[in-house]
């Protein structure tokens, strides 16, 4: 298994990204995909992770060099490795036994100072285990690491392809709170793409789509 993220050069909690990387070491070789300019800035500033250049970003859609999640999928496919896709500041305390016949997704638990004083983030997911044998099901998309809606898209594709989506019991992923780093207009814009991708009711508002999509994912989860 490989652990892949995209380290942010402008993260509000930059020091927590190193803490996150340190927590991933026991699970596999760690990589960060970034555009060329970011690799030049980031290389040498983080230990335990290999930076890989990619030109595939979502700059055209959101005006930021957020790395395409499809680039990460293709990277894992090229190495023929199972993929643990993790947001860059997520600290993993442990992982359960991961199943090879479907995707496993994890909620994060937010904290301010004390990691044990936490609260689950209920609006999305931050960690995805994707076995290499199902990486081929995901079509080209506009979603990027750090861009809203990508965490709904991948479980949706599994559900549509009758592939199990597992949600293990327990608390595994921790996130130190920081100011939100994406704009509401970005969330609305990408939400319209999500609507088209999955042929959702054109009369639904974007907040309604978010709520209903989360409910659909929950209804199809296999709780382990």
PDB file of C-alpha atoms in Angstrom:
ATOM      1  CA  UNK A   1       0.000   0.000   0.000  1.00  0.00           C
ATOM      2  CA  UNK A   2       1.108   3.564  -0.685  1.00  0.00           C
ATOM      3  CA  UNK A   3      -0.061   6.682   1.155  1.00  0.00           C
ATOM      4  CA  UNK A   4      -0.679   9.654  -1.111  1.00  0.00           C
ATOM      5  CA  UNK A   5      -1.644  13.259  -0.447  1.00  0.00           C
ATOM      6  CA  UNK A   6      -0.950  16.713  -1.820  1.00  0.00           C
ATOM      7  CA  UNK A   7       0.914  18.855   0.705  1.00  0.00           C
ATOM      8  CA  UNK A   8      -0.335  22.433   0.758  1.00  0.00           C
ATOM      9  CA  UNK A   9       2.327  25.176   0.612  1.00  0.00           C
ATOM     10  CA  UNK A  10      -0.097  27.690   2.114  1.00  0.00           C
ATOM     11  CA  UNK A  11      -1.769  25.578   4.793  1.00  0.00           C
ATOM     12  CA  UNK A  12      -3.104  27.377   7.885  1.00  0.00           C
ATOM     13  CA  UNK A  13      -1.671  24.568  10.057  1.00  0.00           C
ATOM     14  CA  UNK A  14       1.516  23.856   8.112  1.00  0.00           C
ATOM     15  CA  UNK A  15       3.280  22.230  11.076  1.00  0.00           C
ATOM     16  CA  UNK A  16       0.471  19.717  11.433  1.00  0.00           C
ATOM     17  CA  UNK A  17       1.225  18.391   7.948  1.00  0.00           C
ATOM     18  CA  UNK A  18       4.569  17.033   9.218  1.00  0.00           C
ATOM     19  CA  UNK A  19       2.834  15.498  12.210  1.00  0.00           C
ATOM     20  CA  UNK A  20       0.397  13.865   9.803  1.00  0.00           C
ATOM     21  CA  UNK A  21       3.193  12.508   7.586  1.00  0.00           C
ATOM     22  CA  UNK A  22       4.935  11.059  10.650  1.00  0.00           C
ATOM     23  CA  UNK A  23       1.758   9.180  11.548  1.00  0.00           C
ATOM     24  CA  UNK A  24       1.510   7.569   8.087  1.00  0.00           C
ATOM     25  CA  UNK A  25       4.966   6.010   7.959  1.00  0.00           C
ATOM     26  CA  UNK A  26       3.928   2.631   9.360  1.00  0.00           C
ATOM     27  CA  UNK A  27       1.378   2.075   6.578  1.00  0.00           C
ATOM     28  CA  UNK A  28       3.492   2.407   3.449  1.00  0.00           C
ATOM     29  CA  UNK A  29       5.702   4.678   1.377  1.00  0.00           C
ATOM     30  CA  UNK A  30       4.346   8.234   1.419  1.00  0.00           C
ATOM     31  CA  UNK A  31       4.036  10.503  -1.606  1.00  0.00           C
ATOM     32  CA  UNK A  32       2.813  14.022  -2.265  1.00  0.00           C
ATOM     33  CA  UNK A  33       1.734  15.004  -5.769  1.00  0.00           C
ATOM     34  CA  UNK A  34       2.157  18.699  -6.519  1.00  0.00           C
ATOM     35  CA  UNK A  35       2.682  20.980  -9.490  1.00  0.00           C
ATOM     36  CA  UNK A  36       6.275  21.887 -10.403  1.00  0.00           C
ATOM     37  CA  UNK A  37       6.226  25.284  -8.685  1.00  0.00           C
ATOM     38  CA  UNK A  38       4.974  23.784  -5.426  1.00  0.00           C
ATOM     39  CA  UNK A  39       7.516  20.956  -5.464  1.00  0.00           C
ATOM     40  CA  UNK A  40      10.294  23.563  -5.675  1.00  0.00           C
ATOM     41  CA  UNK A  41       8.871  25.331  -2.614  1.00  0.00           C
ATOM     42  CA  UNK A  42       8.075  22.213  -0.567  1.00  0.00           C
ATOM     43  CA  UNK A  43      11.048  19.930  -1.255  1.00  0.00           C
ATOM     44  CA  UNK A  44      13.357  19.772   1.728  1.00  0.00           C
ATOM     45  CA  UNK A  45      10.755  21.164   4.123  1.00  0.00           C
ATOM     46  CA  UNK A  46       9.083  17.851   4.979  1.00  0.00           C
ATOM     47  CA  UNK A  47      10.580  14.546   6.065  1.00  0.00           C
ATOM     48  CA  UNK A  48       9.362  11.056   5.247  1.00  0.00           C
ATOM     49  CA  UNK A  49       7.566  11.884   2.020  1.00  0.00           C
ATOM     50  CA  UNK A  50       8.560  11.870  -1.639  1.00  0.00           C
ATOM     51  CA  UNK A  51       7.339  14.710  -3.829  1.00  0.00           C
ATOM     52  CA  UNK A  52       6.136  13.846  -7.323  1.00  0.00           C
ATOM     53  CA  UNK A  53       5.547  16.504  -9.970  1.00  0.00           C
ATOM     54  CA  UNK A  54       2.313  16.548 -11.944  1.00  0.00           C
ATOM     55  CA  UNK A  55       0.857  19.055 -14.375  1.00  0.00           C
ATOM     56  CA  UNK A  56      -2.668  17.754 -13.711  1.00  0.00           C
ATOM     57  CA  UNK A  57      -4.351  20.293 -11.461  1.00  0.00           C
ATOM     58  CA  UNK A  58      -7.768  21.919 -11.144  1.00  0.00           C
ATOM     59  CA  UNK A  59      -6.413  25.407 -11.816  1.00  0.00           C
ATOM     60  CA  UNK A  60      -8.697  25.839 -14.820  1.00  0.00           C
ATOM     61  CA  UNK A  61     -11.780  25.299 -12.640  1.00  0.00           C
ATOM     62  CA  UNK A  62     -10.955  26.985  -9.336  1.00  0.00           C
ATOM     63  CA  UNK A  63      -7.905  29.138 -10.105  1.00  0.00           C
ATOM     64  CA  UNK A  64      -5.684  27.124  -7.727  1.00  0.00           C
ATOM     65  CA  UNK A  65      -3.188  24.346  -8.363  1.00  0.00           C
ATOM     66  CA  UNK A  66      -5.172  21.682  -6.527  1.00  0.00           C
ATOM     67  CA  UNK A  67      -3.904  18.319  -7.751  1.00  0.00           C
ATOM     68  CA  UNK A  68      -6.383  16.239  -9.721  1.00  0.00           C
ATOM     69  CA  UNK A  69      -7.502  13.206  -7.748  1.00  0.00           C
ATOM     70  CA  UNK A  70      -7.434  11.287 -11.041  1.00  0.00           C
ATOM     71  CA  UNK A  71      -3.695  11.988 -11.206  1.00  0.00           C
ATOM     72  CA  UNK A  72      -3.345  10.256  -7.842  1.00  0.00           C
ATOM     73  CA  UNK A  73      -5.453   7.303  -8.980  1.00  0.00           C
ATOM     74  CA  UNK A  74      -3.305   6.934 -12.096  1.00  0.00           C
ATOM     75  CA  UNK A  75      -0.124   7.195 -10.027  1.00  0.00           C
ATOM     76  CA  UNK A  76      -1.264   4.303  -7.811  1.00  0.00           C
ATOM     77  CA  UNK A  77      -2.359   2.302 -10.861  1.00  0.00           C
ATOM     78  CA  UNK A  78       1.070   2.783 -12.416  1.00  0.00           C
ATOM     79  CA  UNK A  79       2.724   1.375  -9.301  1.00  0.00           C
ATOM     80  CA  UNK A  80       0.103  -1.424  -9.044  1.00  0.00           C
ATOM     81  CA  UNK A  81      -0.382  -0.494  -5.398  1.00  0.00           C
ATOM     82  CA  UNK A  82      -3.374  -0.207  -3.112  1.00  0.00           C
ATOM     83  CA  UNK A  83      -4.005   3.460  -2.328  1.00  0.00           C
ATOM     84  CA  UNK A  84      -4.540   5.223   0.961  1.00  0.00           C
ATOM     85  CA  UNK A  85      -5.600   8.727  -0.073  1.00  0.00           C
ATOM     86  CA  UNK A  86      -5.331  11.150   2.847  1.00  0.00           C
ATOM     87  CA  UNK A  87      -5.858  14.868   3.230  1.00  0.00           C
ATOM     88  CA  UNK A  88      -2.524  16.460   4.053  1.00  0.00           C
ATOM     89  CA  UNK A  89      -3.146  17.403   7.709  1.00  0.00           C
ATOM     90  CA  UNK A  90      -4.916  14.235   8.848  1.00  0.00           C
ATOM     91  CA  UNK A  91      -3.152  12.393  11.647  1.00  0.00           C
ATOM     92  CA  UNK A  92      -3.790   8.644  11.734  1.00  0.00           C
ATOM     93  CA  UNK A  93      -3.640   7.077  15.170  1.00  0.00           C
ATOM     94  CA  UNK A  94      -4.224   3.583  13.774  1.00  0.00           C
ATOM     95  CA  UNK A  95      -6.042   1.756  10.996  1.00  0.00           C
ATOM     96  CA  UNK A  96      -8.377  -1.241  11.065  1.00  0.00           C
ATOM     97  CA  UNK A  97      -7.912  -4.301   8.900  1.00  0.00           C
ATOM     98  CA  UNK A  98      -8.658  -3.034   5.389  1.00  0.00           C
ATOM     99  CA  UNK A  99     -10.765  -5.089   3.009  1.00  0.00           C
ATOM    100  CA  UNK A 100      -9.676  -5.674  -0.576  1.00  0.00           C
ATOM    101  CA  UNK A 101     -13.152  -6.061  -2.115  1.00  0.00           C
ATOM    102  CA  UNK A 102     -14.271  -2.451  -1.762  1.00  0.00           C
ATOM    103  CA  UNK A 103     -13.463   1.095  -0.722  1.00  0.00           C
ATOM    104  CA  UNK A 104     -13.068   2.006   2.947  1.00  0.00           C
ATOM    105  CA  UNK A 105     -13.790   5.579   4.020  1.00  0.00           C
ATOM    106  CA  UNK A 106     -13.106   7.360   7.286  1.00  0.00           C
ATOM    107  CA  UNK A 107     -14.530  10.390   9.033  1.00  0.00           C
ATOM    108  CA  UNK A 108     -12.134  12.768  10.704  1.00  0.00           C
ATOM    109  CA  UNK A 109     -12.377  13.939  14.307  1.00  0.00           C
ATOM    110  CA  UNK A 110     -11.670  17.636  14.823  1.00  0.00           C
ATOM    111  CA  UNK A 111      -9.812  18.952  17.847  1.00  0.00           C
ATOM    112  CA  UNK A 112      -8.420  22.303  18.976  1.00  0.00           C
ATOM    113  CA  UNK A 113      -5.486  21.441  21.245  1.00  0.00           C
ATOM    114  CA  UNK A 114      -6.107  18.073  22.885  1.00  0.00           C
ATOM    115  CA  UNK A 115      -6.550  15.263  20.351  1.00  0.00           C
ATOM    116  CA  UNK A 116      -8.631  13.311  22.866  1.00  0.00           C
ATOM    117  CA  UNK A 117     -11.087  16.204  23.135  1.00  0.00           C
ATOM    118  CA  UNK A 118     -12.563  15.789  19.663  1.00  0.00           C
ATOM    119  CA  UNK A 119     -15.764  15.921  17.670  1.00  0.00           C
ATOM    120  CA  UNK A 120     -16.581  14.033  14.484  1.00  0.00           C
ATOM    121  CA  UNK A 121     -16.822  16.079  11.291  1.00  0.00           C
ATOM    122  CA  UNK A 122     -20.171  14.957   9.898  1.00  0.00           C
ATOM    123  CA  UNK A 123     -20.183  16.669   6.496  1.00  0.00           C
ATOM    124  CA  UNK A 124     -17.577  14.667   4.594  1.00  0.00           C
ATOM    125  CA  UNK A 125     -14.684  12.208   4.576  1.00  0.00           C
ATOM    126  CA  UNK A 126     -10.921  12.684   4.681  1.00  0.00           C
ATOM    127  CA  UNK A 127      -9.352   9.240   4.270  1.00  0.00           C
ATOM    128  CA  UNK A 128      -9.996   6.660   1.540  1.00  0.00           C
ATOM    129  CA  UNK A 129      -8.557   3.191   1.146  1.00  0.00           C
ATOM    130  CA  UNK A 130      -8.937   2.066  -2.460  1.00  0.00           C
ATOM    131  CA  UNK A 131      -7.587  -1.341  -3.516  1.00  0.00           C
ATOM    132  CA  UNK A 132      -5.678  -1.226  -6.800  1.00  0.00           C
ATOM    133  CA  UNK A 133      -8.167  -3.583  -8.460  1.00  0.00           C
ATOM    134  CA  UNK A 134     -10.996  -1.005  -8.303  1.00  0.00           C
ATOM    135  CA  UNK A 135      -9.042   2.131  -9.208  1.00  0.00           C
ATOM    136  CA  UNK A 136     -10.132   1.697 -12.829  1.00  0.00           C
ATOM    137  CA  UNK A 137     -13.806   2.481 -12.106  1.00  0.00           C
ATOM    138  CA  UNK A 138     -13.276   6.207 -11.557  1.00  0.00           C
ATOM    139  CA  UNK A 139     -13.780   8.325 -14.691  1.00  0.00           C
ATOM    140  CA  UNK A 140     -11.927  11.561 -15.515  1.00  0.00           C
ATOM    141  CA  UNK A 141     -13.286  14.385 -13.381  1.00  0.00           C
ATOM    142  CA  UNK A 142     -12.682  17.951 -12.252  1.00  0.00           C
ATOM    143  CA  UNK A 143     -12.228  17.027  -8.600  1.00  0.00           C
ATOM    144  CA  UNK A 144      -8.984  17.836  -6.863  1.00  0.00           C
ATOM    145  CA  UNK A 145      -7.434  17.246  -3.462  1.00  0.00           C
ATOM    146  CA  UNK A 146      -8.748  19.972  -1.178  1.00  0.00           C
ATOM    147  CA  UNK A 147     -11.650  20.773  -3.493  1.00  0.00           C
ATOM    148  CA  UNK A 148     -15.152  20.160  -2.121  1.00  0.00           C
ATOM    149  CA  UNK A 149     -17.305  17.272  -3.340  1.00  0.00           C
ATOM    150  CA  UNK A 150     -14.503  14.881  -4.268  1.00  0.00           C
ATOM    151  CA  UNK A 151     -15.132  12.991  -1.008  1.00  0.00           C
ATOM    152  CA  UNK A 152     -18.710  12.320  -2.123  1.00  0.00           C
ATOM    153  CA  UNK A 153     -17.834  11.448  -5.727  1.00  0.00           C
ATOM    154  CA  UNK A 154     -15.712   8.352  -5.067  1.00  0.00           C
ATOM    155  CA  UNK A 155     -18.195   6.573  -2.749  1.00  0.00           C
ATOM    156  CA  UNK A 156     -20.941   7.451  -5.266  1.00  0.00           C
ATOM    157  CA  UNK A 157     -19.031   5.765  -8.084  1.00  0.00           C
ATOM    158  CA  UNK A 158     -18.537   2.652  -5.964  1.00  0.00           C
ATOM    159  CA  UNK A 159     -22.239   2.537  -5.105  1.00  0.00           C
ATOM    160  CA  UNK A 160     -23.191   2.899  -8.781  1.00  0.00           C
ATOM    161  CA  UNK A 161     -20.807   0.059  -9.665  1.00  0.00           C
ATOM    162  CA  UNK A 162     -22.141  -2.230  -6.910  1.00  0.00           C
ATOM    163  CA  UNK A 163     -18.818  -2.094  -5.084  1.00  0.00           C
ATOM    164  CA  UNK A 164     -18.906  -2.191  -1.293  1.00  0.00           C
ATOM    165  CA  UNK A 165     -18.126   0.954   0.681  1.00  0.00           C
ATOM    166  CA  UNK A 166     -16.931   0.115   4.180  1.00  0.00           C
ATOM    167  CA  UNK A 167     -17.089   2.387   7.190  1.00  0.00           C
ATOM    168  CA  UNK A 168     -15.168   0.876  10.113  1.00  0.00           C
ATOM    169  CA  UNK A 169     -16.211   1.421  13.698  1.00  0.00           C
ATOM    170  CA  UNK A 170     -13.754   3.392  15.761  1.00  0.00           C
ATOM    171  CA  UNK A 171     -11.870   6.690  15.702  1.00  0.00           C
ATOM    172  CA  UNK A 172      -8.851   6.686  13.411  1.00  0.00           C
ATOM    173  CA  UNK A 173      -8.331  10.109  11.791  1.00  0.00           C
ATOM    174  CA  UNK A 174      -7.689  13.396  13.599  1.00  0.00           C
ATOM    175  CA  UNK A 175      -7.652  16.955  12.329  1.00  0.00           C
ATOM    176  CA  UNK A 176      -6.568  20.119  14.096  1.00  0.00           C
ATOM    177  CA  UNK A 177      -9.124  22.846  13.480  1.00  0.00           C
ATOM    178  CA  UNK A 178      -8.185  25.804  11.297  1.00  0.00           C
ATOM    179  CA  UNK A 179     -10.076  28.416   9.260  1.00  0.00           C
ATOM    180  CA  UNK A 180     -11.861  27.010   6.204  1.00  0.00           C
ATOM    181  CA  UNK A 181      -9.629  27.247   3.135  1.00  0.00           C
ATOM    182  CA  UNK A 182     -12.168  27.105   0.308  1.00  0.00           C
ATOM    183  CA  UNK A 183     -14.752  29.673  -0.675  1.00  0.00           C
ATOM    184  CA  UNK A 184     -18.503  29.188  -0.697  1.00  0.00           C
ATOM    185  CA  UNK A 185     -18.692  30.096  -4.394  1.00  0.00           C
ATOM    186  CA  UNK A 186     -16.217  27.297  -5.127  1.00  0.00           C
ATOM    187  CA  UNK A 187     -18.413  24.844  -3.199  1.00  0.00           C
ATOM    188  CA  UNK A 188     -21.466  25.964  -5.178  1.00  0.00           C
ATOM    189  CA  UNK A 189     -19.664  25.809  -8.520  1.00  0.00           C
ATOM    190  CA  UNK A 190     -18.238  22.328  -8.011  1.00  0.00           C
ATOM    191  CA  UNK A 191     -21.614  21.273  -6.595  1.00  0.00           C
ATOM    192  CA  UNK A 192     -23.200  22.031  -9.967  1.00  0.00           C
ATOM    193  CA  UNK A 193     -20.672  19.725 -11.620  1.00  0.00           C
ATOM    194  CA  UNK A 194     -21.499  17.063  -9.042  1.00  0.00           C
ATOM    195  CA  UNK A 195     -25.188  17.449  -9.942  1.00  0.00           C
ATOM    196  CA  UNK A 196     -24.416  16.851 -13.616  1.00  0.00           C
ATOM    197  CA  UNK A 197     -21.988  13.997 -12.945  1.00  0.00           C
ATOM    198  CA  UNK A 198     -24.615  11.985 -11.118  1.00  0.00           C
ATOM    199  CA  UNK A 199     -27.725  13.255 -12.922  1.00  0.00           C
ATOM    200  CA  UNK A 200     -29.305  14.669  -9.783  1.00  0.00           C
ATOM    201  CA  UNK A 201     -32.573  16.597  -9.718  1.00  0.00           C
ATOM    202  CA  UNK A 202     -32.061  20.002 -11.356  1.00  0.00           C
ATOM    203  CA  UNK A 203     -34.579  21.536  -8.945  1.00  0.00           C
ATOM    204  CA  UNK A 204     -32.511  20.730  -5.862  1.00  0.00           C
ATOM    205  CA  UNK A 205     -30.410  23.455  -4.291  1.00  0.00           C
ATOM    206  CA  UNK A 206     -26.725  22.719  -3.745  1.00  0.00           C
ATOM    207  CA  UNK A 207     -27.210  22.437   0.057  1.00  0.00           C
ATOM    208  CA  UNK A 208     -30.031  19.954  -0.584  1.00  0.00           C
ATOM    209  CA  UNK A 209     -27.773  17.946  -2.887  1.00  0.00           C
ATOM    210  CA  UNK A 210     -25.082  17.834  -0.188  1.00  0.00           C
ATOM    211  CA  UNK A 211     -27.540  16.662   2.455  1.00  0.00           C
ATOM    212  CA  UNK A 212     -29.186  14.037   0.252  1.00  0.00           C
ATOM    213  CA  UNK A 213     -25.851  12.784  -1.081  1.00  0.00           C
ATOM    214  CA  UNK A 214     -24.510  12.232   2.418  1.00  0.00           C
ATOM    215  CA  UNK A 215     -27.678  10.367   3.335  1.00  0.00           C
ATOM    216  CA  UNK A 216     -27.390   8.172   0.256  1.00  0.00           C
ATOM    217  CA  UNK A 217     -23.793   7.331   1.095  1.00  0.00           C
ATOM    218  CA  UNK A 218     -24.728   6.496   4.691  1.00  0.00           C
ATOM    219  CA  UNK A 219     -27.548   4.235   3.553  1.00  0.00           C
ATOM    220  CA  UNK A 220     -25.153   2.224   1.415  1.00  0.00           C
ATOM    221  CA  UNK A 221     -22.281   1.918   3.867  1.00  0.00           C
ATOM    222  CA  UNK A 222     -21.232  -1.407   5.302  1.00  0.00           C
ATOM    223  CA  UNK A 223     -20.474  -0.702   8.938  1.00  0.00           C
ATOM    224  CA  UNK A 224     -17.679  -2.963  10.152  1.00  0.00           C
TER     225      UNK A 224
END
